[in-house]
Coordinates of C-alpha atoms in Angstrom, one line a residue:
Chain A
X1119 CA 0.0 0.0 0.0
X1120 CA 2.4 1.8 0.8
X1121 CA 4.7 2.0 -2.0
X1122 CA 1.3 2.6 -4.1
X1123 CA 1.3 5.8 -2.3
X1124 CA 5.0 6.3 -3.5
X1125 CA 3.7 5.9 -6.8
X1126 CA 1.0 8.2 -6.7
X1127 CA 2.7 10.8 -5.1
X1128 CA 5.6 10.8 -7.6
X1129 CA 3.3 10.5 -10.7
X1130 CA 1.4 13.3 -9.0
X1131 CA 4.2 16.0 -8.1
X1132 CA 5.9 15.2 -11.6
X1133 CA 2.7 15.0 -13.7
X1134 CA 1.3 18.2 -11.7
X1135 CA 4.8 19.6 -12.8
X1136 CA 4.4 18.5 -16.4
X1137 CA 0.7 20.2 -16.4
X1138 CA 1.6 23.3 -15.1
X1139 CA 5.0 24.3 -17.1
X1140 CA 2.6 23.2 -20.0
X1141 CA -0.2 25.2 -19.2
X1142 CA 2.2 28.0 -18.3
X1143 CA 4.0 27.8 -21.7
X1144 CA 0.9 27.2 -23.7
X1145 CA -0.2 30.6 -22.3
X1146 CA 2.9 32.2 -22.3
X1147 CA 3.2 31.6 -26.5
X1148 CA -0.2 33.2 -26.7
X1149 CA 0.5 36.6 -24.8
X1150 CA 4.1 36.9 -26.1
X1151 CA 3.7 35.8 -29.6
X1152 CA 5.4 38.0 -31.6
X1153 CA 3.7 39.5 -34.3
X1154 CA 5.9 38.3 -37.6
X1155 CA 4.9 39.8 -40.8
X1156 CA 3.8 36.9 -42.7
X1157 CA 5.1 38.1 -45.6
X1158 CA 8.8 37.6 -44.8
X1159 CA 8.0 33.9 -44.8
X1160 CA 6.2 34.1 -48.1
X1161 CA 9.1 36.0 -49.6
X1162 CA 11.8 33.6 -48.4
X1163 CA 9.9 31.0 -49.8
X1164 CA 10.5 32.5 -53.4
X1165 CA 14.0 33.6 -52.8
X1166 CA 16.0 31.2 -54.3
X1167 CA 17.9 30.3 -50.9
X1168 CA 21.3 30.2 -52.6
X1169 CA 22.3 32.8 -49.5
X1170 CA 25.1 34.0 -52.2
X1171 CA 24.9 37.7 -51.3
X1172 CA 24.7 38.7 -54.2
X1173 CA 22.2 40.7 -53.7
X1174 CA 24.1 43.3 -50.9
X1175 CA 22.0 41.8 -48.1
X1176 CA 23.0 38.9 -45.4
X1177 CA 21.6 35.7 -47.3
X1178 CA 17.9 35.4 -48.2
X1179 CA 16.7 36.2 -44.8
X1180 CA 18.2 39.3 -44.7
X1181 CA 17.2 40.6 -47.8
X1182 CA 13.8 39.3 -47.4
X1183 CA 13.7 41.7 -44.2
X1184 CA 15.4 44.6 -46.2
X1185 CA 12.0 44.4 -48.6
X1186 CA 9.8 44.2 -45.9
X1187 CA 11.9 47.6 -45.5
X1188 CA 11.4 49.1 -48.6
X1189 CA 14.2 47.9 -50.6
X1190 CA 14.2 47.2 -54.0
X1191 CA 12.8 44.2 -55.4
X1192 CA 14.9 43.6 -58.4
X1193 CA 17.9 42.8 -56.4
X1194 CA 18.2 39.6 -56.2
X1195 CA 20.6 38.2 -59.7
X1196 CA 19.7 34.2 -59.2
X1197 CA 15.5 34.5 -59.9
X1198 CA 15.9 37.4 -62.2
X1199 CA 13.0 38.6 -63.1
X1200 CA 10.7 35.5 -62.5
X1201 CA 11.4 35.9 -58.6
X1202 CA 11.4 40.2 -58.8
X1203 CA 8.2 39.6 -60.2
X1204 CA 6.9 37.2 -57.4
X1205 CA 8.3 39.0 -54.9
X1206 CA 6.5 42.6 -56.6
X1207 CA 3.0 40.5 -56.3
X1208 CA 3.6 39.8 -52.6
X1209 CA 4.7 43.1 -51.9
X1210 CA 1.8 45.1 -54.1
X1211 CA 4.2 46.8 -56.1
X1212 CA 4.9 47.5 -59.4
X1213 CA 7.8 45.4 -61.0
X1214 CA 10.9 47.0 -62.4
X1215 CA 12.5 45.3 -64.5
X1216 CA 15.0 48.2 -66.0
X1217 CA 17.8 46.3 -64.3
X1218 CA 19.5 44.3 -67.3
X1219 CA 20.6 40.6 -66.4
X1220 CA 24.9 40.9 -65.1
X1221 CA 27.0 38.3 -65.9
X1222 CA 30.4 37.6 -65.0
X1223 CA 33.1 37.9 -67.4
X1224 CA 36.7 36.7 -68.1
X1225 CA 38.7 39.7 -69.2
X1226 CA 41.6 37.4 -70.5
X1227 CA 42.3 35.2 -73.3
X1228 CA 45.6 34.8 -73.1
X1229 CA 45.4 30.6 -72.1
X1230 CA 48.5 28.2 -71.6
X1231 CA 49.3 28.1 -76.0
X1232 CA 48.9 32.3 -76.4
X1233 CA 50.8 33.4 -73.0
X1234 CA 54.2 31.9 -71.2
X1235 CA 55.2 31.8 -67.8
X1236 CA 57.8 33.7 -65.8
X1237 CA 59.2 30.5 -64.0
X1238 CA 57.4 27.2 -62.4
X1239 CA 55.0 28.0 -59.8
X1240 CA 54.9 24.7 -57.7
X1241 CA 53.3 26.0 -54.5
X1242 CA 49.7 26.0 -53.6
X1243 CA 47.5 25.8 -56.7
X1244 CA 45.5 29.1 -56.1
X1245 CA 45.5 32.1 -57.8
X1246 CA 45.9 33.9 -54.8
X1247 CA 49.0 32.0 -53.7
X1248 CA 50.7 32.3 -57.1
X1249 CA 49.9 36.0 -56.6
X1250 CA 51.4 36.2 -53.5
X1251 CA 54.7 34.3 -55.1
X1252 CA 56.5 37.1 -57.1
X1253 CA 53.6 38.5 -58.6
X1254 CA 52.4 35.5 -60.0
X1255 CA 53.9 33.1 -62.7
X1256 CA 52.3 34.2 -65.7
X1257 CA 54.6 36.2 -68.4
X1258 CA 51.7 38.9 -68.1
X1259 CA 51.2 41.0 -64.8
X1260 CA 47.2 41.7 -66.4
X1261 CA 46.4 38.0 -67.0
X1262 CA 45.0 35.0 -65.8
X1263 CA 46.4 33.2 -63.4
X1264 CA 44.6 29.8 -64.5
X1265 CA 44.2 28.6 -61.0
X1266 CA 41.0 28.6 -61.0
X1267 CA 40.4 30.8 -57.7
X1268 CA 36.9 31.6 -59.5
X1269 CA 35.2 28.1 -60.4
X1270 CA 35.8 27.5 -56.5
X1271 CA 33.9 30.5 -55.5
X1272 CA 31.1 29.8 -57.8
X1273 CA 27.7 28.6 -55.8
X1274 CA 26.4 28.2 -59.0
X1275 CA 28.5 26.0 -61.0
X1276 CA 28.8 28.4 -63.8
X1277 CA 32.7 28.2 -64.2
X1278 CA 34.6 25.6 -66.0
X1279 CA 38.7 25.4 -66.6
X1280 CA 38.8 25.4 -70.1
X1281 CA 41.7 23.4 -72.1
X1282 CA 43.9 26.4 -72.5
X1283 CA 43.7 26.9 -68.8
X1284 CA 41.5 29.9 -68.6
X1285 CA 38.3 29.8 -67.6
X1286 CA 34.8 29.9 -69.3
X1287 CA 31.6 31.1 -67.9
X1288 CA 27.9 29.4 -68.9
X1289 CA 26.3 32.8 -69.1
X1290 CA 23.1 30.9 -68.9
X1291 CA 23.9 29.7 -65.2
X1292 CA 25.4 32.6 -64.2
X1293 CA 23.5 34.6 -62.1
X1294 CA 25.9 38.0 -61.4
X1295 CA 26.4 36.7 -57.4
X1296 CA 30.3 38.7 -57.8
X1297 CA 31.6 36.0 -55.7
X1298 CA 34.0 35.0 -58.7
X1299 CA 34.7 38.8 -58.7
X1300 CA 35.9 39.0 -55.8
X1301 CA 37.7 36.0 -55.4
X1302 CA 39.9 36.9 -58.5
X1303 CA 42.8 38.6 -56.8
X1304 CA 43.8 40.2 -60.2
X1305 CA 40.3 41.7 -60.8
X1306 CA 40.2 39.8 -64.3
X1307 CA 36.7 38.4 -64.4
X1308 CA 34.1 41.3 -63.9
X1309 CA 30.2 41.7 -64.4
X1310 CA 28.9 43.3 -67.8
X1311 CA 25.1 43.7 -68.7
X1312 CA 24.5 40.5 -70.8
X1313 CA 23.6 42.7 -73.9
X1314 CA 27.2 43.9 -73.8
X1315 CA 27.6 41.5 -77.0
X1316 CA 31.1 43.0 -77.9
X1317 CA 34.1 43.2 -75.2
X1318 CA 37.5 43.9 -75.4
X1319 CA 39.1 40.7 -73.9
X1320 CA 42.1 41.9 -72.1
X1321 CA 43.4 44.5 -69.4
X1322 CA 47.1 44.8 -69.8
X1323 CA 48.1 48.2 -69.8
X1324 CA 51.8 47.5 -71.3
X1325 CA 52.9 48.9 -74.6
X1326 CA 51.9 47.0 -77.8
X1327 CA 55.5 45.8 -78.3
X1328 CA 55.6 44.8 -74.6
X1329 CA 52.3 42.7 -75.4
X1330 CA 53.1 41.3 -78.4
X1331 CA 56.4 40.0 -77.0
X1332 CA 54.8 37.9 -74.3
X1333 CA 51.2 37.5 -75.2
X1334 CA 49.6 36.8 -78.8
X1335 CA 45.9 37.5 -78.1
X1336 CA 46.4 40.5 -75.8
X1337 CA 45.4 44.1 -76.8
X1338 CA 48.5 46.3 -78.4
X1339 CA 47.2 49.2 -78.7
X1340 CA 47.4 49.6 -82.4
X1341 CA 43.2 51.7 -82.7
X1342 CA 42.4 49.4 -85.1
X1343 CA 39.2 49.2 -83.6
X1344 CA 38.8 52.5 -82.9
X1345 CA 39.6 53.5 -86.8
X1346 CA 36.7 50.8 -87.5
X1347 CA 34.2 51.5 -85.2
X1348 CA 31.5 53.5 -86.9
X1349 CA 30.1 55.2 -84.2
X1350 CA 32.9 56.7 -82.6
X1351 CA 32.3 53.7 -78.9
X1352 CA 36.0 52.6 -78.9
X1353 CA 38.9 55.0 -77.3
X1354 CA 42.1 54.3 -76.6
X1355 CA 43.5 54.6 -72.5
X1356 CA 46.4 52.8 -71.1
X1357 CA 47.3 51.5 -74.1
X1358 CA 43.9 49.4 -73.9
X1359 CA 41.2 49.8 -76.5
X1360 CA 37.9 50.6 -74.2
X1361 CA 34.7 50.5 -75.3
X1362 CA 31.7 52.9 -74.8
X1363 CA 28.8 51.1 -74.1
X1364 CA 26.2 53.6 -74.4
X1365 CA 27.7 54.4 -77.9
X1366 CA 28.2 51.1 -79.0
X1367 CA 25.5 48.9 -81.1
X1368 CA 27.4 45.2 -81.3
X1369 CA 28.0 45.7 -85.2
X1370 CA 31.5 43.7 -84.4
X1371 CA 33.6 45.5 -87.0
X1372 CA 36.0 45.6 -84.1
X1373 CA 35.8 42.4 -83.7
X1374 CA 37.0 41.8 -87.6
X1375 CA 39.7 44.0 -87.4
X1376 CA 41.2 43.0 -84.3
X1377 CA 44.7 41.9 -85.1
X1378 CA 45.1 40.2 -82.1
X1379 CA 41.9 38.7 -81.5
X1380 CA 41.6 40.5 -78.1
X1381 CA 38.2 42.3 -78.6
X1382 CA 35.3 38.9 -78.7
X1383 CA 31.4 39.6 -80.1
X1384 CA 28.8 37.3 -79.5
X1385 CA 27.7 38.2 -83.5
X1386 CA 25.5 35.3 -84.2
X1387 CA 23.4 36.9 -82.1
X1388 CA 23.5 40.2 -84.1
X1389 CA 20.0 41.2 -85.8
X1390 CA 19.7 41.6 -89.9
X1391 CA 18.1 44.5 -91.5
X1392 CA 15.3 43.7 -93.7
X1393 CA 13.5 46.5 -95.9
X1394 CA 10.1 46.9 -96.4
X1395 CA 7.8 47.2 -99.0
X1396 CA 7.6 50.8 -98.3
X1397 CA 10.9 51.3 -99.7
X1398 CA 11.0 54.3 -102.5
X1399 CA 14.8 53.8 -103.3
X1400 CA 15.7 56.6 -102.3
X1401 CA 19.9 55.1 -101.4
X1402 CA 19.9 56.9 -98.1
X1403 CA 20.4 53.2 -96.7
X1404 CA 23.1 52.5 -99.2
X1405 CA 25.0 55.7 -98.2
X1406 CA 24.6 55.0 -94.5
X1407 CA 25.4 51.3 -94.3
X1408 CA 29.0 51.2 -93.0
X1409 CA 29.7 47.9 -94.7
X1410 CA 28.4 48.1 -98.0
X1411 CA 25.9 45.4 -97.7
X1412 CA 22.9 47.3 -99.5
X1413 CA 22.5 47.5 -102.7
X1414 CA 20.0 48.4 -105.0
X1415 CA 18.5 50.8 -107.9
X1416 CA 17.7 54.4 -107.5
X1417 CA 14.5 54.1 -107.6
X1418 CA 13.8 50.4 -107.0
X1419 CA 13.6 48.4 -104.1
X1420 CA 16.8 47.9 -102.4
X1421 CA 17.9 45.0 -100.9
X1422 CA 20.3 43.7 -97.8
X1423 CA 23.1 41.5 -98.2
X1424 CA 22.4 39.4 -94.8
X1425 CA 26.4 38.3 -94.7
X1426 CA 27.4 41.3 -94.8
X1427 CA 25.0 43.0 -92.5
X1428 CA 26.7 43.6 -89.6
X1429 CA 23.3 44.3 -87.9
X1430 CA 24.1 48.0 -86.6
X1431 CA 20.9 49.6 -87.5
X1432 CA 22.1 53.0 -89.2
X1433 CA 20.1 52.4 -92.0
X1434 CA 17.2 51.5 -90.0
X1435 CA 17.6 55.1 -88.2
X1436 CA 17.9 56.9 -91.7
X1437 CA 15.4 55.6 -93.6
X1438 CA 13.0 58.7 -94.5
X1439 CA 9.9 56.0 -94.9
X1440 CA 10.8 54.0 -91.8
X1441 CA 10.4 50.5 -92.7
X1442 CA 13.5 48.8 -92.3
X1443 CA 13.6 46.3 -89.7
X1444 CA 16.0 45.3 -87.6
X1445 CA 15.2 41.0 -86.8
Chain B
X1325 CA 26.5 36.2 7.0
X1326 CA 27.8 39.0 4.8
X1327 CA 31.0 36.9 4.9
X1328 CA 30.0 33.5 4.2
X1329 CA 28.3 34.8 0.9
X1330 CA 31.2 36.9 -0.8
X1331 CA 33.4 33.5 0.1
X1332 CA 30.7 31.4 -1.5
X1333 CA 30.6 34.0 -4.7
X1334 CA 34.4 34.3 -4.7
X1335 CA 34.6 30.4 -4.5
X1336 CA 32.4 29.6 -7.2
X1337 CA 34.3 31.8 -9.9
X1338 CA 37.3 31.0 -9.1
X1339 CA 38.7 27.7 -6.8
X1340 CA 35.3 25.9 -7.7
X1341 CA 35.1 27.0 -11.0
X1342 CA 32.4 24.9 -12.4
X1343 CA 34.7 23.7 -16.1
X1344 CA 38.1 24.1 -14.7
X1345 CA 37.5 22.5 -11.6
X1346 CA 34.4 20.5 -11.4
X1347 CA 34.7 19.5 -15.1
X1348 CA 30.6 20.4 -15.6
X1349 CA 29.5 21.7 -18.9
X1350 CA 32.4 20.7 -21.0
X1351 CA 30.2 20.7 -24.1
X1352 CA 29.2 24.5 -24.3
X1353 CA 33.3 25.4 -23.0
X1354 CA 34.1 23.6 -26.5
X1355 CA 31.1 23.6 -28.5
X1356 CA 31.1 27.8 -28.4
X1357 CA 34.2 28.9 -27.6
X1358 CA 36.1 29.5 -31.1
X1359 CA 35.3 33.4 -31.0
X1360 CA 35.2 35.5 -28.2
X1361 CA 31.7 37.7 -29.0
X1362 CA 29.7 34.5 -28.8
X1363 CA 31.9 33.1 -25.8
X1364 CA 31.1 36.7 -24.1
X1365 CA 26.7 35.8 -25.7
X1366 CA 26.8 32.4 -24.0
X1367 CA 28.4 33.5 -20.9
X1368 CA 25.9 36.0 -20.4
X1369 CA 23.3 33.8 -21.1
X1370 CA 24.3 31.3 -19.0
X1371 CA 24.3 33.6 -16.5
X1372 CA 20.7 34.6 -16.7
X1373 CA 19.5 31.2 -17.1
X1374 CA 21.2 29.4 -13.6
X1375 CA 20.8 32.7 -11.1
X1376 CA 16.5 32.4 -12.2
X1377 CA 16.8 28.4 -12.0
X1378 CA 18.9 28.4 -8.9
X1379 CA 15.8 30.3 -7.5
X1380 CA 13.2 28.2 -9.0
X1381 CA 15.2 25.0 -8.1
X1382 CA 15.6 26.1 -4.1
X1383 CA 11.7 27.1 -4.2
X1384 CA 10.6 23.4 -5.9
X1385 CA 13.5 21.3 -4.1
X1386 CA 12.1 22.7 -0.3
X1387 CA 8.4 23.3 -0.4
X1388 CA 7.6 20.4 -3.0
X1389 CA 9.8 18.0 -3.3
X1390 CA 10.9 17.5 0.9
X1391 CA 7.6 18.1 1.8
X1392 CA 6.5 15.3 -0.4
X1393 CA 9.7 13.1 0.4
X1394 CA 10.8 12.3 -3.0
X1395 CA 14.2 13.7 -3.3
X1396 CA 14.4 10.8 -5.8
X1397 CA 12.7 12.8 -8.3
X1398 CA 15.3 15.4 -8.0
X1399 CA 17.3 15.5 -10.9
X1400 CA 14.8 15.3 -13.3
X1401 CA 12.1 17.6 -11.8
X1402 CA 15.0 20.1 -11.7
X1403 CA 15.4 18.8 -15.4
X1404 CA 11.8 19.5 -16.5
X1405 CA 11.6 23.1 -14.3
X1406 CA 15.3 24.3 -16.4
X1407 CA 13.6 23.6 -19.7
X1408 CA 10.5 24.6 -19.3
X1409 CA 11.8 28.2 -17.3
X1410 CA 14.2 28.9 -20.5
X1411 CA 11.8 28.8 -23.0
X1412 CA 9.5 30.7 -21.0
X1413 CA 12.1 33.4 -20.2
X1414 CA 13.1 33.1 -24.8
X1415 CA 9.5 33.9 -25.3
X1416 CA 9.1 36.5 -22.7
X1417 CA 13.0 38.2 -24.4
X1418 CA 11.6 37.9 -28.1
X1419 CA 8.4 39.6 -26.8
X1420 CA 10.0 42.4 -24.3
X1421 CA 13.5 43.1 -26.5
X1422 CA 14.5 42.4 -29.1
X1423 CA 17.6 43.7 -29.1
X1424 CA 18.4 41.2 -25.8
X1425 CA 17.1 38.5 -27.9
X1426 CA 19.2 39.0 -31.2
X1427 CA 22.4 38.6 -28.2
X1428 CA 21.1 36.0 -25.8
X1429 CA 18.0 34.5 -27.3
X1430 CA 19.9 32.0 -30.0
X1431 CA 22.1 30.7 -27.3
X1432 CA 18.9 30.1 -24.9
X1433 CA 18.1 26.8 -26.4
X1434 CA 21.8 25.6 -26.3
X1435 CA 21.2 26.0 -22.7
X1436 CA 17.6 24.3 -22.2
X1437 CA 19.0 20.9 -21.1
X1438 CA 22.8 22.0 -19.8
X1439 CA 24.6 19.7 -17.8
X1440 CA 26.1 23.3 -15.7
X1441 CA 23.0 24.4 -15.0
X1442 CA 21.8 21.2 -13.7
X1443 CA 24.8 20.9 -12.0
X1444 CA 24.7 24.2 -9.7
X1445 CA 21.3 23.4 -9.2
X1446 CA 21.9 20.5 -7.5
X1447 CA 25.2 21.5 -5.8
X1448 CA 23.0 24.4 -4.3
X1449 CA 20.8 21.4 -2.5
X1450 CA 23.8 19.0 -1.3
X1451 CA 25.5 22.1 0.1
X1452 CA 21.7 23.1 1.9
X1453 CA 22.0 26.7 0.8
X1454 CA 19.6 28.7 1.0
X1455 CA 17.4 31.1 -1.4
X1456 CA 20.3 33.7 -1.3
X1457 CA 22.8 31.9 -1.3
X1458 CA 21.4 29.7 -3.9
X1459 CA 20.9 32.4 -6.0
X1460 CA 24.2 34.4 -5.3
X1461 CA 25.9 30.7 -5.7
X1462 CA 24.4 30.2 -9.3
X1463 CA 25.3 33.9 -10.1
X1464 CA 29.2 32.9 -9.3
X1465 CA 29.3 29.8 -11.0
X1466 CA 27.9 30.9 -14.3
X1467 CA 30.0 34.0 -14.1
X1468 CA 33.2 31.3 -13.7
X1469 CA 31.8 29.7 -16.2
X1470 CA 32.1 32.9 -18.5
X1471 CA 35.5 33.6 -17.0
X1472 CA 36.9 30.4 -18.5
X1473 CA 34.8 30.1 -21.7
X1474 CA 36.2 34.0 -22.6
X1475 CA 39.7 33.2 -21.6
X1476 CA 39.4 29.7 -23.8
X1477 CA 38.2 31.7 -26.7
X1478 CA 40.5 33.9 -26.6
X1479 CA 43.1 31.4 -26.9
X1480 CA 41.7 29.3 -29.1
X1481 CA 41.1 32.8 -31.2
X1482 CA 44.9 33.3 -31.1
X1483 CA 45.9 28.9 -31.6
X1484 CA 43.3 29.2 -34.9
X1485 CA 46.8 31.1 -36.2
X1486 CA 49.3 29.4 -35.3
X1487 CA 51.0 26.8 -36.4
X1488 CA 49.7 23.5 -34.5
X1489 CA 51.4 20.5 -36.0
X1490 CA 49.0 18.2 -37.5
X1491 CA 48.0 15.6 -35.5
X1492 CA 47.5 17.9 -32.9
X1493 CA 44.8 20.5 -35.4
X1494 CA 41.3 21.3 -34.2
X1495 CA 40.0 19.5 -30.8
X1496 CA 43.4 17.4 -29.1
X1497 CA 45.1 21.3 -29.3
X1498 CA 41.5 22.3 -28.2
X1499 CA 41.9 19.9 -25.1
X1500 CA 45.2 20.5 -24.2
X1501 CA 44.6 24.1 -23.7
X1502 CA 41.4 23.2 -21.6
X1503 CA 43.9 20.8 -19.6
X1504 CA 46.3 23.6 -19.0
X1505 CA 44.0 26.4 -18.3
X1506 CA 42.5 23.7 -15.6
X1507 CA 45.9 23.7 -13.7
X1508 CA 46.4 27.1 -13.9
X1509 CA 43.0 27.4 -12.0
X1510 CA 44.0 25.0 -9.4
X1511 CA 46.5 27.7 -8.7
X1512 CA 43.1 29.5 -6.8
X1513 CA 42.7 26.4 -4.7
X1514 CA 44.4 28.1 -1.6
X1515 CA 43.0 31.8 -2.0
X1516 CA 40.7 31.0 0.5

């Protein structure tokens, strides 16, 4: 009996205990619950929870708080506009979508065949220790270390190490997270707007002989490009062709005339003019096409000649009836 | 009176000290240590946590569990009354500051089921303190136990630099360093 008493009592005080912390908590989660704007939770749910940063905020949590905060929705580079427009629906707002898509960019061709090395570099196979070492082990001071410091500081998979041990960027996986950016401790890969079809594809600032004696793909300095360029977008600085992208309009003449191959263009991408019915024959189009690729009658309908259409739309912009089309 | 408490306070940061001495709550001393902000967040936390429970503890241990006679029950009563005060005290920090809570409130949980809290709670009974000295008794050893968790961190801040040959990298160095701060504490033993 008695040690049924035991029993009861010990059940008792620790069940009672149990009961009451329960009760207590129970009530206590009610009358300090925190109000938690629901949103947050619906907006980390569309962030893409890659907690890259790239957006300027502490991982997907932070910057879910900095919208609740009024920050801009655009700025996350993984969704894009798919999640900036998701994120604009939870938040009531209007979407911006003015912000062109970044990607990152090697600013270097010069691989293991086009550039030599200073000496054998046998230490630790980053580009930040070969840096460290000298100044690196590359024959240029401006170029790719081919350590591939970058591919490891990509969440997203989006570098390779290509044969001629420089590496290449899927621009489709890219998202424009900088973390390759600034991992590259010669500041070679950068971000452009993806419509930045044309780029110059190398950063030394040495003189053209200099160049030319260690490097055959790097820049000289000859304004070749800049001689070509029909609209005035390429200047020389630094003994580096530079090119204006507000001026430029991806024709790729530069590209052409590169001697080097330093300056790259994404042309298949370029459009073609096509001319209307509307067209009087007037030969404005002939005169203004920088590549000769029109031709035509006065009077008759003219006609493009789609390989040589270079796709930089003068014509389009001087036609008096305004029905050529760039495609 | 006024003596027996400073002695008990002085004892239980320093020649009792409740990692260096009595070798309670090892896991947060190497689980949290590595930089010295969060060593300093636990501490403080820890702090909180075993003064409130050494309270609640002396309260439950004389008018429930003696009355009753089932000391028996004690260790996991005092079990049940630490969990359930700590995430009462988390909710009532989130609600009240959150400020406090961005500081202490993620290391709360961590201490929810600590063996040091435990611990003074039931040193506090076998050395038939009472509420006071209890509470002043819990305050000193979870300030000791901040004493040795900064002083660890801030070692093991300075060893994450050095060069540690290699069999001896992350936790053995980690235990040594416990080892020798734990003599160098022994060093208190006859300050009193």
């Amino acid at each position: 009996m008695s040690n049924l008493i035991m029993i009861a009592k010990a059940v008792g005080v620790l069940g009672g205990f149990g009961l009451l912390f329960g009760a207590v908590l129970a009530y206590a989660s009610k009358k300090f619950a925190v109000e938690v704007d629901p949103r947050a939770e619906e907006l980390l749910a569309i962030l893409p929870g890659a907690n890259c940063g790239g957006c300027g905020y502490p991982g997907c949590s932070g910057y879910a708080d900095a919208i609740l905060q009024g920050a801009p929705t655009n700025s996350c580079p993984v969704g894009g506009a798919t999640v900036a427009e998701k994120i604009a629906a939870v938040m009531g707002v209007a979407v911006d979508t003015s912000a062109i898509r970044q990607v990152a960019t090697v600013y270097c061709r010069g691989g293991k065949e086009e550039c030599g090395k200073r000496f054998q570099y046998t230490g630790v196979q980053t580009c930040r220790a070969a840096q460290a070492v000298g100044g690196g082990d590359k024959l240029c001071t401006f170029g790719c270390l081919g350590y591939g410091d970058c591919l490891r500081a990509c969440p997203f998979d989006a570098i390779s190490m290509g044969d001629n041990g420089l590496p290449v960027i899927d621009e489709a996986k890219c998202t424009g997270c900088e973390q390759c950016v600034l991992a590259c401790p010669r500041k070679i890969t950068a971000l452009r707007p993806v419509d930045a079809l044309v780029q110059v594809r190398c950063l030394s600032e040495a003189k053209g002989k200099d160049v030319r004696a260690i490097c055959s793909t790097g820049c000289i300095g000859c304004g070749l490009c800049m001689k070509a360029c029909p609209f005035d977008a390429i200047t020389l600085e630094n003994n580096l062709a530079r090119i204006d992208y507000s001026k430029c309009r991806k024709c790729g003449l530069c590209v052409t005339k590169c001697p080097t191959k330093a300056i790259v263009g994404q042309l298949e991408a370029r459009p073609k003019a096509i001319i209307g019915d509307d067209c009087v024959g007037c030969s404005i189009c002939k005169k203004a096409c920088p590549v000769g690729a029109i031709e035509g009658e006065l009077k008759a309908k003219h006609r493009v000649d789609h390989d040589k259409c270079v796709g930089c739309g003068l014509c389009a912009e001087k036609c008096p009836k305004h029905t050529i089309n760039m495609q | 009176m006024g003596t027996r408490l400073v002695i008990i306070f002085i004892s239980g940061i320093l020649i009792n000290n409740i990692v260096l001495s009595r070798s309670i709550g090892i896991c947060p001393f190497l689980g949290v240590s590595k930089q010295v902000e969060t060593a300093i967040g636990m501490g403080l936390a820890v702090t909180f946590v075993m003064t409130v429970s050494s309270a609640a503890t002396w309260v439950v241990q004389t008018y429930v569990l003696e009355k009753f006679d089932l000391m028996y029950l004690q260790t996991i009563t005092f079990i049940l009354i630490i969990a359930a005060l700590v995430q009462f005290v988390e909710m009532v920090i989130l609600k009240s500051s959150p400020t406090l809570y961005q500081g202490l409130g993620v290391y709360l949980p961590l201490i929810t089921t600590n063996c040091a809290v435990l611990g003074v709670t039931i040193i506090n009974v076998d050395n038939h303190y009472n509420l006071l000295e209890s509470m002043i008794n819990g305050c000193a050893v979870a300030l000791g136990f901040t004493l040795a968790i900064v002083i660890f961190a801030g070692i093991r801040e300075r060893l994450a630099f050095s060069d540690i040959p290699k069999p001896f990298q992350g936790f053995p160095i980690a235990l040594i360093t416990a080892g020798l701060l734990s003599i160098a504490f022994l060093g208190f033993q006859g300050l009193l």
